[in-house]
Coordinates of C-alpha atoms in Angstrom, one line a residue:
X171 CA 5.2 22.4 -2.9
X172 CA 4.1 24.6 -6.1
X173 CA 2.6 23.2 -9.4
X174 CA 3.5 24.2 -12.6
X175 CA 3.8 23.9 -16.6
X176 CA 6.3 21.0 -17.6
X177 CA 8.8 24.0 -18.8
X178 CA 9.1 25.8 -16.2
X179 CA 10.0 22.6 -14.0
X180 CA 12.5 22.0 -16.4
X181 CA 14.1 25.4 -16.2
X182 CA 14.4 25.7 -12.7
X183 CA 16.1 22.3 -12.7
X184 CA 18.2 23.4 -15.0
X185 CA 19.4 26.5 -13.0
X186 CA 22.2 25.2 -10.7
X187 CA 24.0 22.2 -9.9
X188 CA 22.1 19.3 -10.4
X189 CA 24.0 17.5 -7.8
X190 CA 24.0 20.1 -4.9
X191 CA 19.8 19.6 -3.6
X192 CA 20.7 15.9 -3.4
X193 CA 24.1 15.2 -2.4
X194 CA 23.7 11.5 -1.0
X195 CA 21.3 8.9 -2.4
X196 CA 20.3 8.3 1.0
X197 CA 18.3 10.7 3.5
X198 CA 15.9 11.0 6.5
X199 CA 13.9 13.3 4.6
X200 CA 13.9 16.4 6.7
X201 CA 13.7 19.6 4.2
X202 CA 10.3 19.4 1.8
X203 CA 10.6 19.8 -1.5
X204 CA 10.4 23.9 -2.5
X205 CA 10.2 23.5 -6.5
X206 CA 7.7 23.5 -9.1
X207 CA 6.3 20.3 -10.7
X208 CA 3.6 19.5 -12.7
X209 CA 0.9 18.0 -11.6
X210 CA 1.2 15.0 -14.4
X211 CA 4.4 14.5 -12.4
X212 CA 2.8 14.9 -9.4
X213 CA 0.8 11.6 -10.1
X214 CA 3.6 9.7 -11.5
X215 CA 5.4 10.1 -8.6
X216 CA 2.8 9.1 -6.3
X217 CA 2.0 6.2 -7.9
X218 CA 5.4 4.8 -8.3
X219 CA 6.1 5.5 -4.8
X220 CA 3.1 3.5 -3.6
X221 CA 3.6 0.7 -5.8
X222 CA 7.1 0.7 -4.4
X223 CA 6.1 0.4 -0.9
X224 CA 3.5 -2.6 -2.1
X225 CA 6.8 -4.0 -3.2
X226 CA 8.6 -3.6 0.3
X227 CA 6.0 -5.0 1.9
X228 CA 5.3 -8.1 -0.2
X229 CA 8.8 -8.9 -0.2
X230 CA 9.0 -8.6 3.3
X231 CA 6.2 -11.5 3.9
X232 CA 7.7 -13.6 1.1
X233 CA 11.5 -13.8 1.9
X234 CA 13.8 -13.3 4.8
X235 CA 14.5 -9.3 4.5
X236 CA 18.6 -10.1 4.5
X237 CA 18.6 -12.6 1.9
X238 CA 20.3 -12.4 -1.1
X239 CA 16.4 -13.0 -2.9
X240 CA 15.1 -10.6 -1.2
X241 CA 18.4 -8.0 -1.9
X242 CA 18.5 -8.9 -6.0
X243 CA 13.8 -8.7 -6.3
X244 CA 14.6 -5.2 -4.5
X245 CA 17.1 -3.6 -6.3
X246 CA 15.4 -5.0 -9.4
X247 CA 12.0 -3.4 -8.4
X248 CA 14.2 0.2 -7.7
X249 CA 15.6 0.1 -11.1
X250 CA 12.2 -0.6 -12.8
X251 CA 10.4 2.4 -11.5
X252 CA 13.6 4.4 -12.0
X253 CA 14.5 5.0 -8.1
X254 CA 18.1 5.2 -6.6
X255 CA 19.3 2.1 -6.4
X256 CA 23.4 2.2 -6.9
X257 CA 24.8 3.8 -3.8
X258 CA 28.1 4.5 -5.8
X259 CA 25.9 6.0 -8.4
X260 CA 27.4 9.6 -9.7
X261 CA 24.3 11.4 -12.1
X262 CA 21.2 10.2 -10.2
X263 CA 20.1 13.6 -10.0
X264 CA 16.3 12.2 -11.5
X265 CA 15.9 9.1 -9.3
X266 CA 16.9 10.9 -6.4
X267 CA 14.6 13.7 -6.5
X268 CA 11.8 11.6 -7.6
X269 CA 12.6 9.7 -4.2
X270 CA 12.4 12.9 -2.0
X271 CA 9.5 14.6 -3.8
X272 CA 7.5 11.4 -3.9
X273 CA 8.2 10.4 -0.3
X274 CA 6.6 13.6 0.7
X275 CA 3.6 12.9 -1.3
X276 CA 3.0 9.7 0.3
X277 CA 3.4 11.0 3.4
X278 CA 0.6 13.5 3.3
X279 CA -1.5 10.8 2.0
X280 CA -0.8 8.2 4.7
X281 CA -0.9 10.6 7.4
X282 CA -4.3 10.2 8.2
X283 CA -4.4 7.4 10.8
X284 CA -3.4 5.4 13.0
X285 CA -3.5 2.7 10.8
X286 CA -2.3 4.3 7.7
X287 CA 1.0 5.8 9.4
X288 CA 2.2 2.1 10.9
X289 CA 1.9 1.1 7.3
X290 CA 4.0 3.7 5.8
X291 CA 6.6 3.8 8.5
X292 CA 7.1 0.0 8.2
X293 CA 7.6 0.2 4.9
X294 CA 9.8 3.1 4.9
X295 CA 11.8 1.8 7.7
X296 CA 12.2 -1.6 5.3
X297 CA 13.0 0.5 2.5
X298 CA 15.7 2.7 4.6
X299 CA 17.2 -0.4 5.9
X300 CA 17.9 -2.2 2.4
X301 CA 19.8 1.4 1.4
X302 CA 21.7 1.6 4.6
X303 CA 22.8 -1.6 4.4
X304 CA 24.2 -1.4 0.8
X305 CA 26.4 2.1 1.5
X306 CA 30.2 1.2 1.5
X307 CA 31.9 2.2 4.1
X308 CA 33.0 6.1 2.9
X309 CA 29.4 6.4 1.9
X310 CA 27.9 5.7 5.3
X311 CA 30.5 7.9 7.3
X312 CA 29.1 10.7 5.0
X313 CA 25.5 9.9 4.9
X314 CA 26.1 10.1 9.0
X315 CA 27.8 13.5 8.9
X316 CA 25.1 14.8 6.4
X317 CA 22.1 13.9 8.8
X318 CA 24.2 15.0 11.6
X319 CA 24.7 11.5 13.5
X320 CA 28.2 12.3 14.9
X321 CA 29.1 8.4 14.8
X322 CA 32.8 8.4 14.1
X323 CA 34.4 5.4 12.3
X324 CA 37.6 4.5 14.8
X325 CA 40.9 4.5 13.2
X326 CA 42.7 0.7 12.4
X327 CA 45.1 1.5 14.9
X328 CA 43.0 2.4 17.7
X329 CA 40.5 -1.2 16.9
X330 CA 43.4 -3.1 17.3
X331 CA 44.8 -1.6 20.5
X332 CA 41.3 -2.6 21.6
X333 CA 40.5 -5.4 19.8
X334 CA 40.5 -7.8 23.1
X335 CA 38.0 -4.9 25.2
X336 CA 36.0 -5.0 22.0
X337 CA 35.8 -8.9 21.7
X338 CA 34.8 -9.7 25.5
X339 CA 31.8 -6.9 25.1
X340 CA 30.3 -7.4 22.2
X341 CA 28.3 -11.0 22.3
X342 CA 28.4 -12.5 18.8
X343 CA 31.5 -11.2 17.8
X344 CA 34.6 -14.0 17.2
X345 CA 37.9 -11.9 17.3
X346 CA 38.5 -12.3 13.6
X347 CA 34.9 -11.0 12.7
X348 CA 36.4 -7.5 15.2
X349 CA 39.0 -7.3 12.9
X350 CA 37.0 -7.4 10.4
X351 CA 34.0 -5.4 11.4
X352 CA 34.0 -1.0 11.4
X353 CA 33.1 -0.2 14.8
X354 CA 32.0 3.6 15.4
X355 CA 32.9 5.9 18.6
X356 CA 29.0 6.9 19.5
X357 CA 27.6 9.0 22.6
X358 CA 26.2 7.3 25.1
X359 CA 22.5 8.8 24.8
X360 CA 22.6 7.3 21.6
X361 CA 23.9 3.9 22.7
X362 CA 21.7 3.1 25.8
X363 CA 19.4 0.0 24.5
X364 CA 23.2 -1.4 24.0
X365 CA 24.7 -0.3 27.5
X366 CA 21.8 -1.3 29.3
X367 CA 22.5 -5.1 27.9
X368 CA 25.5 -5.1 28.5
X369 CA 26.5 -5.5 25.3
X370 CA 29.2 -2.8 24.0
X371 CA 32.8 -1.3 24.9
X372 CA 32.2 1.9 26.7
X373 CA 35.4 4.2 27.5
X374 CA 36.1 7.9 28.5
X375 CA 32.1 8.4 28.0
X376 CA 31.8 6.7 24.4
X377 CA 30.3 3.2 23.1
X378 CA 32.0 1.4 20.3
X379 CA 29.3 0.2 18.4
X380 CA 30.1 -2.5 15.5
X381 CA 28.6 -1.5 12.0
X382 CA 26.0 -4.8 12.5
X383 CA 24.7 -2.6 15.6
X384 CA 24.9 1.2 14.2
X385 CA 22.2 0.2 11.6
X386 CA 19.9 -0.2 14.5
X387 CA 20.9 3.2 16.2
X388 CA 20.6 4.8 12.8
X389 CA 17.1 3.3 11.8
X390 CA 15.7 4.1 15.5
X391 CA 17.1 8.1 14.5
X392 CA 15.0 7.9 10.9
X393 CA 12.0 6.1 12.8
X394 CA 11.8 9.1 15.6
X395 CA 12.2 11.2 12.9
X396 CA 9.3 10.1 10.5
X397 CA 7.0 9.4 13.2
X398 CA 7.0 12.7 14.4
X399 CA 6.8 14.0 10.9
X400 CA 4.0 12.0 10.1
X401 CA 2.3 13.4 13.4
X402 CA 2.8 16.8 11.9
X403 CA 1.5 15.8 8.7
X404 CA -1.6 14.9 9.7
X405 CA -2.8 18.2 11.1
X406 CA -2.7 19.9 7.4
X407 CA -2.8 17.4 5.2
X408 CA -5.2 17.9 1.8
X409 CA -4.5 14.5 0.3
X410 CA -7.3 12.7 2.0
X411 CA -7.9 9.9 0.0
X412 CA -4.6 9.5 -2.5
X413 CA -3.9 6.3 -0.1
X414 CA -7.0 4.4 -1.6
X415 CA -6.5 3.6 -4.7
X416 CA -4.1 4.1 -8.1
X417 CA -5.1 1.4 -10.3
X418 CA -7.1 0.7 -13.3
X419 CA -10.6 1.9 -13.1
X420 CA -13.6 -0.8 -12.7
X421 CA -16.4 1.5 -13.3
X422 CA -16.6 0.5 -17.3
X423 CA -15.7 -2.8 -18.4
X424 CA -15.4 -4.4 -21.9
X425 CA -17.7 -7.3 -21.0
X426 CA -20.3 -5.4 -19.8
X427 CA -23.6 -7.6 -20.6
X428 CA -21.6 -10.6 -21.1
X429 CA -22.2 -12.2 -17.9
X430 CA -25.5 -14.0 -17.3
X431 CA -27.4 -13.7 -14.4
X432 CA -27.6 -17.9 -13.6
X433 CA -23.6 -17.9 -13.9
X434 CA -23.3 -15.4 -10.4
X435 CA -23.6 -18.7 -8.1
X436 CA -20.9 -20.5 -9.9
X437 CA -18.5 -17.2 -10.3
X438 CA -19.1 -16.2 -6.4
X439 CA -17.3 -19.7 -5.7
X440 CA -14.4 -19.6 -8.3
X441 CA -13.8 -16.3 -9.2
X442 CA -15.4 -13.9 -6.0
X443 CA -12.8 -12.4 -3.7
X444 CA -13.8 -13.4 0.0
X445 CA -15.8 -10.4 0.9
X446 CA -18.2 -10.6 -2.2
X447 CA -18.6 -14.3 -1.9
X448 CA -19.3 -13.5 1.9
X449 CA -21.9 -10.7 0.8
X450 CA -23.1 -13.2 -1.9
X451 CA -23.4 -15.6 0.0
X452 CA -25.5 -13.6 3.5
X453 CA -27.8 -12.1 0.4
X454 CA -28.7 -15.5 -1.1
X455 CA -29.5 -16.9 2.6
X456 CA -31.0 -13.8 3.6
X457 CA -32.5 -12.1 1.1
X458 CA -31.8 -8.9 1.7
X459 CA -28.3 -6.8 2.8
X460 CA -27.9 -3.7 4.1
X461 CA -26.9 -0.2 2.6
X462 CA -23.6 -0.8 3.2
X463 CA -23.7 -4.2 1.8
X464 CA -25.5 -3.4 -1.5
X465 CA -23.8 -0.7 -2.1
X466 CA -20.3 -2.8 -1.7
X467 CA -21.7 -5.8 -4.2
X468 CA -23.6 -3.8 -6.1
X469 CA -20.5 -1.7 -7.4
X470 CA -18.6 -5.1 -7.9
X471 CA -21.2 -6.0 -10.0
X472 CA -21.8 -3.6 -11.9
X473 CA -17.9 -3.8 -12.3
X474 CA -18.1 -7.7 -13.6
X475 CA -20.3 -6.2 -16.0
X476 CA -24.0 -6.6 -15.4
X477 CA -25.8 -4.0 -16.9
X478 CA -27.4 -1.7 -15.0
X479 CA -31.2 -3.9 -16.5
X480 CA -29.5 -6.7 -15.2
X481 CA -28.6 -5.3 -11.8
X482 CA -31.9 -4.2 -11.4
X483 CA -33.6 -7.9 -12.4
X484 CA -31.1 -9.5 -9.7
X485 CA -31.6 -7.4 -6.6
X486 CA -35.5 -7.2 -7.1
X487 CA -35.8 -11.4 -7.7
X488 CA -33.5 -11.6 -4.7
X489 CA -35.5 -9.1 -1.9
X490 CA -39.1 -10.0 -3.1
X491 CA -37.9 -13.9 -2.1
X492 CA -37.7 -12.0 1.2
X493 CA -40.0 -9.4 3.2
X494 CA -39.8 -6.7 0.2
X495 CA -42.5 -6.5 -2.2
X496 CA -42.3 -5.5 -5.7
X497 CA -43.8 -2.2 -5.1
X498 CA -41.5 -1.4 -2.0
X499 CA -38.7 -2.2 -4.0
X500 CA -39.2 0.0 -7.2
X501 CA -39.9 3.1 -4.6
X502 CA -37.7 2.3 -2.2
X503 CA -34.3 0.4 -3.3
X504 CA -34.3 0.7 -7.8
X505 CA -33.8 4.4 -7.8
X506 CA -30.5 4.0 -5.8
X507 CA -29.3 1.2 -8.3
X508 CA -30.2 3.5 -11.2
X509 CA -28.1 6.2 -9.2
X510 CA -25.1 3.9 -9.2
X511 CA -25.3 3.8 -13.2
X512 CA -25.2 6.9 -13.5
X513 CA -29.2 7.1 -14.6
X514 CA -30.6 9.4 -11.5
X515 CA -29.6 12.7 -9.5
X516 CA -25.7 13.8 -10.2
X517 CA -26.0 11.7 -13.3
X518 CA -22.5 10.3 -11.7
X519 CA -21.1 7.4 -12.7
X520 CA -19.5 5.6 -9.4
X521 CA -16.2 3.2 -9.4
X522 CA -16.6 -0.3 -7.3
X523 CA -14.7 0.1 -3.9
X524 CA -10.8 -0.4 -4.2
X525 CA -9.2 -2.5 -1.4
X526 CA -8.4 0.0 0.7
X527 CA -11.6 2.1 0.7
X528 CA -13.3 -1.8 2.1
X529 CA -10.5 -1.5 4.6
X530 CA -10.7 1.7 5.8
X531 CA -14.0 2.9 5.7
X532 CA -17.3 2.3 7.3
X533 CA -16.9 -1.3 9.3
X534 CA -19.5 -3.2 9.5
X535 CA -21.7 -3.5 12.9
X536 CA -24.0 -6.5 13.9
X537 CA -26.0 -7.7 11.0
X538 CA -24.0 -6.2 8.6
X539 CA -21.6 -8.6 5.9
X540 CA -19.4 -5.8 4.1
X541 CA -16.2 -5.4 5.0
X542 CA -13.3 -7.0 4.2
X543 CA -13.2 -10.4 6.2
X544 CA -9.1 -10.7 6.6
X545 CA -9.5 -6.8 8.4
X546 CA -13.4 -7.2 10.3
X547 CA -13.8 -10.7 11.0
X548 CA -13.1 -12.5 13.9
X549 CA -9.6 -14.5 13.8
X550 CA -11.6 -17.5 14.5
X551 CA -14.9 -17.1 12.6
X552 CA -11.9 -16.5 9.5
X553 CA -10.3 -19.9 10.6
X554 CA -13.7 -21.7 10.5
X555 CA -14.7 -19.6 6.8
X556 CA -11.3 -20.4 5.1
X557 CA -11.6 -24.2 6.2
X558 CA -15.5 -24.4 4.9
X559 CA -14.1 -23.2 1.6
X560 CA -11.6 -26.4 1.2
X561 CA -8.7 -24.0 2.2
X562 CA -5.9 -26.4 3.3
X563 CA -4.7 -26.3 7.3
X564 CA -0.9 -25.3 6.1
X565 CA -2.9 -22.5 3.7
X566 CA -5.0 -21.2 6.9
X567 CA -1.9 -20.9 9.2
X568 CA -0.4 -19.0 6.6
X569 CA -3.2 -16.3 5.9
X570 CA -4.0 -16.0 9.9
X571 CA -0.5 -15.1 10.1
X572 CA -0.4 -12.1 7.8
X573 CA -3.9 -11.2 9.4
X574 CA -2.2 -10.9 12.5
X575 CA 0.5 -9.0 10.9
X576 CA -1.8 -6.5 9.6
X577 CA -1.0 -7.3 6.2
X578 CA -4.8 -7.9 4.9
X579 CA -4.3 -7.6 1.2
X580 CA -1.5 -9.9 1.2
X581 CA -3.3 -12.2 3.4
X582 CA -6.4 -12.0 0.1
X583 CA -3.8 -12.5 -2.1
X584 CA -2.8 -16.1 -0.7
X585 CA -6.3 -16.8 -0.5
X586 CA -6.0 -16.3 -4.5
X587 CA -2.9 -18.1 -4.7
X588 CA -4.5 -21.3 -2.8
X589 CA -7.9 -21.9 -4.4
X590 CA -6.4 -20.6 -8.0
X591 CA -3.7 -23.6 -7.0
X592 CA -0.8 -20.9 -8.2
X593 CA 2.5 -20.3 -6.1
X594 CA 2.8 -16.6 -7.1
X595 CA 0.3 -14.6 -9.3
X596 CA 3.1 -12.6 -10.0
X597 CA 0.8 -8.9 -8.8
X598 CA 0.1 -6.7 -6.1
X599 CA -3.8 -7.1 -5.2
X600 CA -5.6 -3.7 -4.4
X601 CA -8.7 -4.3 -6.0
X602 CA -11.7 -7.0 -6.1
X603 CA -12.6 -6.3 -9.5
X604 CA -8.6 -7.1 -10.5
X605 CA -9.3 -10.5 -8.5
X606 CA -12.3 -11.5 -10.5
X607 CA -10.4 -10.3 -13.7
X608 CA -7.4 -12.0 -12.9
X609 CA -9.5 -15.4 -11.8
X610 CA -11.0 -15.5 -14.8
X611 CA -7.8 -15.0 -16.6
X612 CA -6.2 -18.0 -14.7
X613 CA -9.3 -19.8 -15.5
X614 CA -9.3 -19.3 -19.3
X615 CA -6.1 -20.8 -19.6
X616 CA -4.5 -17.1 -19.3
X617 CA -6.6 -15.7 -22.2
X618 CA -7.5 -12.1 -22.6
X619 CA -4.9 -10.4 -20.3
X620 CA -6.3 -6.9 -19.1
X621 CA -3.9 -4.5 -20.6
X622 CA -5.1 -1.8 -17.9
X623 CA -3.3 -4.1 -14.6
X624 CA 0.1 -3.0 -16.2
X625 CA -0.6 0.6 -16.4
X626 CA -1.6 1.6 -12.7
X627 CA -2.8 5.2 -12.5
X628 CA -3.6 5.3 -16.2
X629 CA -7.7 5.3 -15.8
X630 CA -7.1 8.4 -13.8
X631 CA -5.4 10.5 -15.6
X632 CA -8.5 12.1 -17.3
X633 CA -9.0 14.1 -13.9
X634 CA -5.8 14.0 -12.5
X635 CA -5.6 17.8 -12.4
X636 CA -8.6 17.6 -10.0
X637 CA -8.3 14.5 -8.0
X638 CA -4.3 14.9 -7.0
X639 CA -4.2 17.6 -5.5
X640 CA -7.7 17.0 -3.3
X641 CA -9.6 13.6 -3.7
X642 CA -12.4 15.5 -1.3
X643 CA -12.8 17.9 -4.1
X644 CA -17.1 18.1 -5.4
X645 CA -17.2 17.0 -9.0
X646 CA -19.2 19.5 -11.4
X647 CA -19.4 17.4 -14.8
X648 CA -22.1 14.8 -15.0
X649 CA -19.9 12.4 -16.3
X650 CA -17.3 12.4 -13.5
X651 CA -16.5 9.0 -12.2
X652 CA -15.9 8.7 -8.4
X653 CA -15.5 6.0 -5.6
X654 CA -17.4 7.9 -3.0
X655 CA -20.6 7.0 -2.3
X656 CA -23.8 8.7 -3.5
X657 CA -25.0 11.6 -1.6
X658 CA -28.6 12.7 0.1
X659 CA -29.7 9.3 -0.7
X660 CA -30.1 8.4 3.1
X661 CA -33.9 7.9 2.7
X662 CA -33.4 5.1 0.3
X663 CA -30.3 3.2 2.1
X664 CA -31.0 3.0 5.2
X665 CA -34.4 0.4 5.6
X666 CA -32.8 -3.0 6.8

């Protein structure tokens, strides 16, 4: 994929049939993209993709995936963000290249693990199985020729010449749904899940597969296909970090001074996500945390808006209760909170951690309390946590589940939704500074509504050039504002 200047894009769009790169609305995405964008596009696209697939998945957890609620909040979501969502659709030249470029984007992002690539292939595989399911009939014959599945739709004729074969072999079908249903002549190697159960018409070497059954064939064809891909990926990808996170950025907040110091207690219970009220919580019993707790809370913090006097007041009241002294403390822990601000070394001004970085990176070990509960606690210490915070039995069962489902932030943002008493808070949670902003929101009877939550991506797009195209890239300006955490600073992190 090349970059380049807005007109040049424009013209080499411009220089055929608009129609011809993108003949279906519907693909497996097998050929990357070989034009020019820009790399303000690049962005855009990114970002809509991901919020897309946040969509797709919180969907998926909220309502049954073949519902009609689940069809209409879809499509609606598709249209918003301007990606195909009309199969019949004629001059969707735009949506459906932003779907191809973007897809490829994501993919280089979310290549990276394990983890990372279950997520995007669920999601994709949701996403693929909505458009599938919405083809007519003449569309889906073509989209199967176009990715070479050679799954031929059987004439009228020949269904009801075997209309009483079809019937007896295919469990779940009444004899007026087979004459209703398209059934599809498929090859054997494809059909074998379905011949081993017994449960499809097989003749002169071919299975004849109802529509309600090809949809599985097809989506097991795009699931080999992008897992493989994604493999691939992963061995050249240079979008480390785009995966982390796309929204507003923390590291500057209006309110900054306006909270007080003797309010923290009272906020850590109503407004703290669960892993700074847990790292709250271990530093007011124990007072002390380790690096990778203080640097975790500290950044929150700092992104509630304590100033970076303030920061220093409430660490240093908090460790000399413990085994640090005054002096230990200003040589040994201050500078590092000064570093945070932006006051010592790189003179660089770092972001609180999104909720994927807390996710993804550096678990916590024995002794340690950062981390994001939902992902690094133990199912059962969770239970006992969620019921010593009032959490309701029904509310519990509900957020172990999507814990054991893997889906972590969604499992945070029912936690919101039950001690904020709210059925649906009507966002995607990626960030614990967006839960303390949006608690106090709720709290404050919905007053000053953060402008920045609607515009995802926007905070970045001062060093977009720089940070798209490699998040591992070594900022040069003292002013640069990054997530990562501060570097040759080892001597001054790592006393427990």
């Amino acid at each position: 994929m090349e970059f380049s200047s807005r007109a040049r894009q424009r013209h080499l769009r411009l220089a055929g049939d608009r129609r011809e790169p993108y003949p279906h609305s519907l693909q497996f995405y097998q050929d990357p993209p070989t034009e020019s964008i820009s790399l303000v596009e690049f962005e855009s696209f990114a970002v809509d993709r991901l919020r897309l697939l946040k969509i797709v998945e919180n969907l998926g957890v909220s309502y049954v995936k073949s519902g009609d609620t689940y069809k209409t909040k879809l499509q609606s979501e598709l249209r918003k963000l301007k990606f195909p969502y009309r199969a019949l659709a004629e001059d969707d030249y735009d949506a459906r290249r932003k779907d191809h470029i973007s897809h490829f984007i994501l993919r280089l992002a979310y290549c990276q693990s394990e983890e990372l690539r279950r997520w995007f292939l669920q999601q994709e595989m949701d996403l693929f199985r909505y458009r599938f399911h919405e083809l007519t009939d003449g569309l889906r014959q073509k989209f199967l020729d176009h990715v070479n599945l050679s799954f031929e739709a059987i004439s009228e004729d020949l269904k009801n010449e075997l209309a009483n074969e079809l019937y007896t072999s295919t469990p779940g079908l009444s004899m007026t749904k087979v004459k209703e249903q398209m059934f599809y002549k498929v090859g054997l190697s494809d059909a074998v899940d379905l011949f081993r159960a017994r449960r499809v018409f097989i003749k002169d070497g071919f299975a004849f597969v109802p529509v309600k059954d090809i949809d599985a064939i097809v989506l097991n064809n795009y699931r080999k296909s992008l897992s493989k891909a994604l493999a691939v990926s992963g061995k050249a990808s240079l979008l480390l970090h785009l995966h982390s996170y796309v929204g507003p950025d923390y590291s500057v907040q209006k309110n900054t001074g306006k909270i007080s110091l003797e309010h923290i207690d009272a906020l850590s219970v109503k407004s703290f996500p669960l892993c700074m009220r847990q790292l709250h919580k271990a530093l007011r019993e124990n007072h002390h945390l380790r690096h990778g707790g203080r640097m975790q809370y500290g950044l929150f913090l700092k992104g509630i808006g304590l100033t970076l006097e303030q920061a220093l007041e409430f660490w240093k009241k908090e460790f000399i209760r413990g085994k640090v002294d005054a002096d230990k403390f200003d040589k040994g822990y201050a500078y590092s909170i000064r570093h945070n601000y932006g006051k010592e070394g790189k003179r660089t001004d770092y972001t609180p951690y999104s909720c994927m970085k807390i996710i993804m990176s550096n678990p916590p070990s024995q002794g340690d309390y950062h981390g994001c509960p939902f992902r690094h606690s133990d199912p059962e210490l969770l239970k006992q946590k969620l019921q010593s915070y009032k959490v309701p039995p029904s509310g519990v069962t509900q957020i172990l589940e999507l814990v054991k489902g893997m889906h972590y932030q969604l499992a945070c943002q029912k936690y919101f939704e039950l001690t904020h008493d709210v059925d649906d808070i009507g966002f995607s949670l990626n960030h614990p500074n967006q839960y303390f902003a949006e608690s106090q929101r709720i709290l404050s009877g919905g007053r000053e509504v953060k402008k920045e939550l609607s515009h995802l991506g926007n905070s970045q797009q001062k060093n977009n050039s720089q940070e798209t195209v490699n998040s591992n890239s070594t900022r040069t300006s003292s002013n640069t504002t990054t997530d990562a955490e501060p570097e040759g600073l080892e001597a001054y992190f790592t006393e427990d």
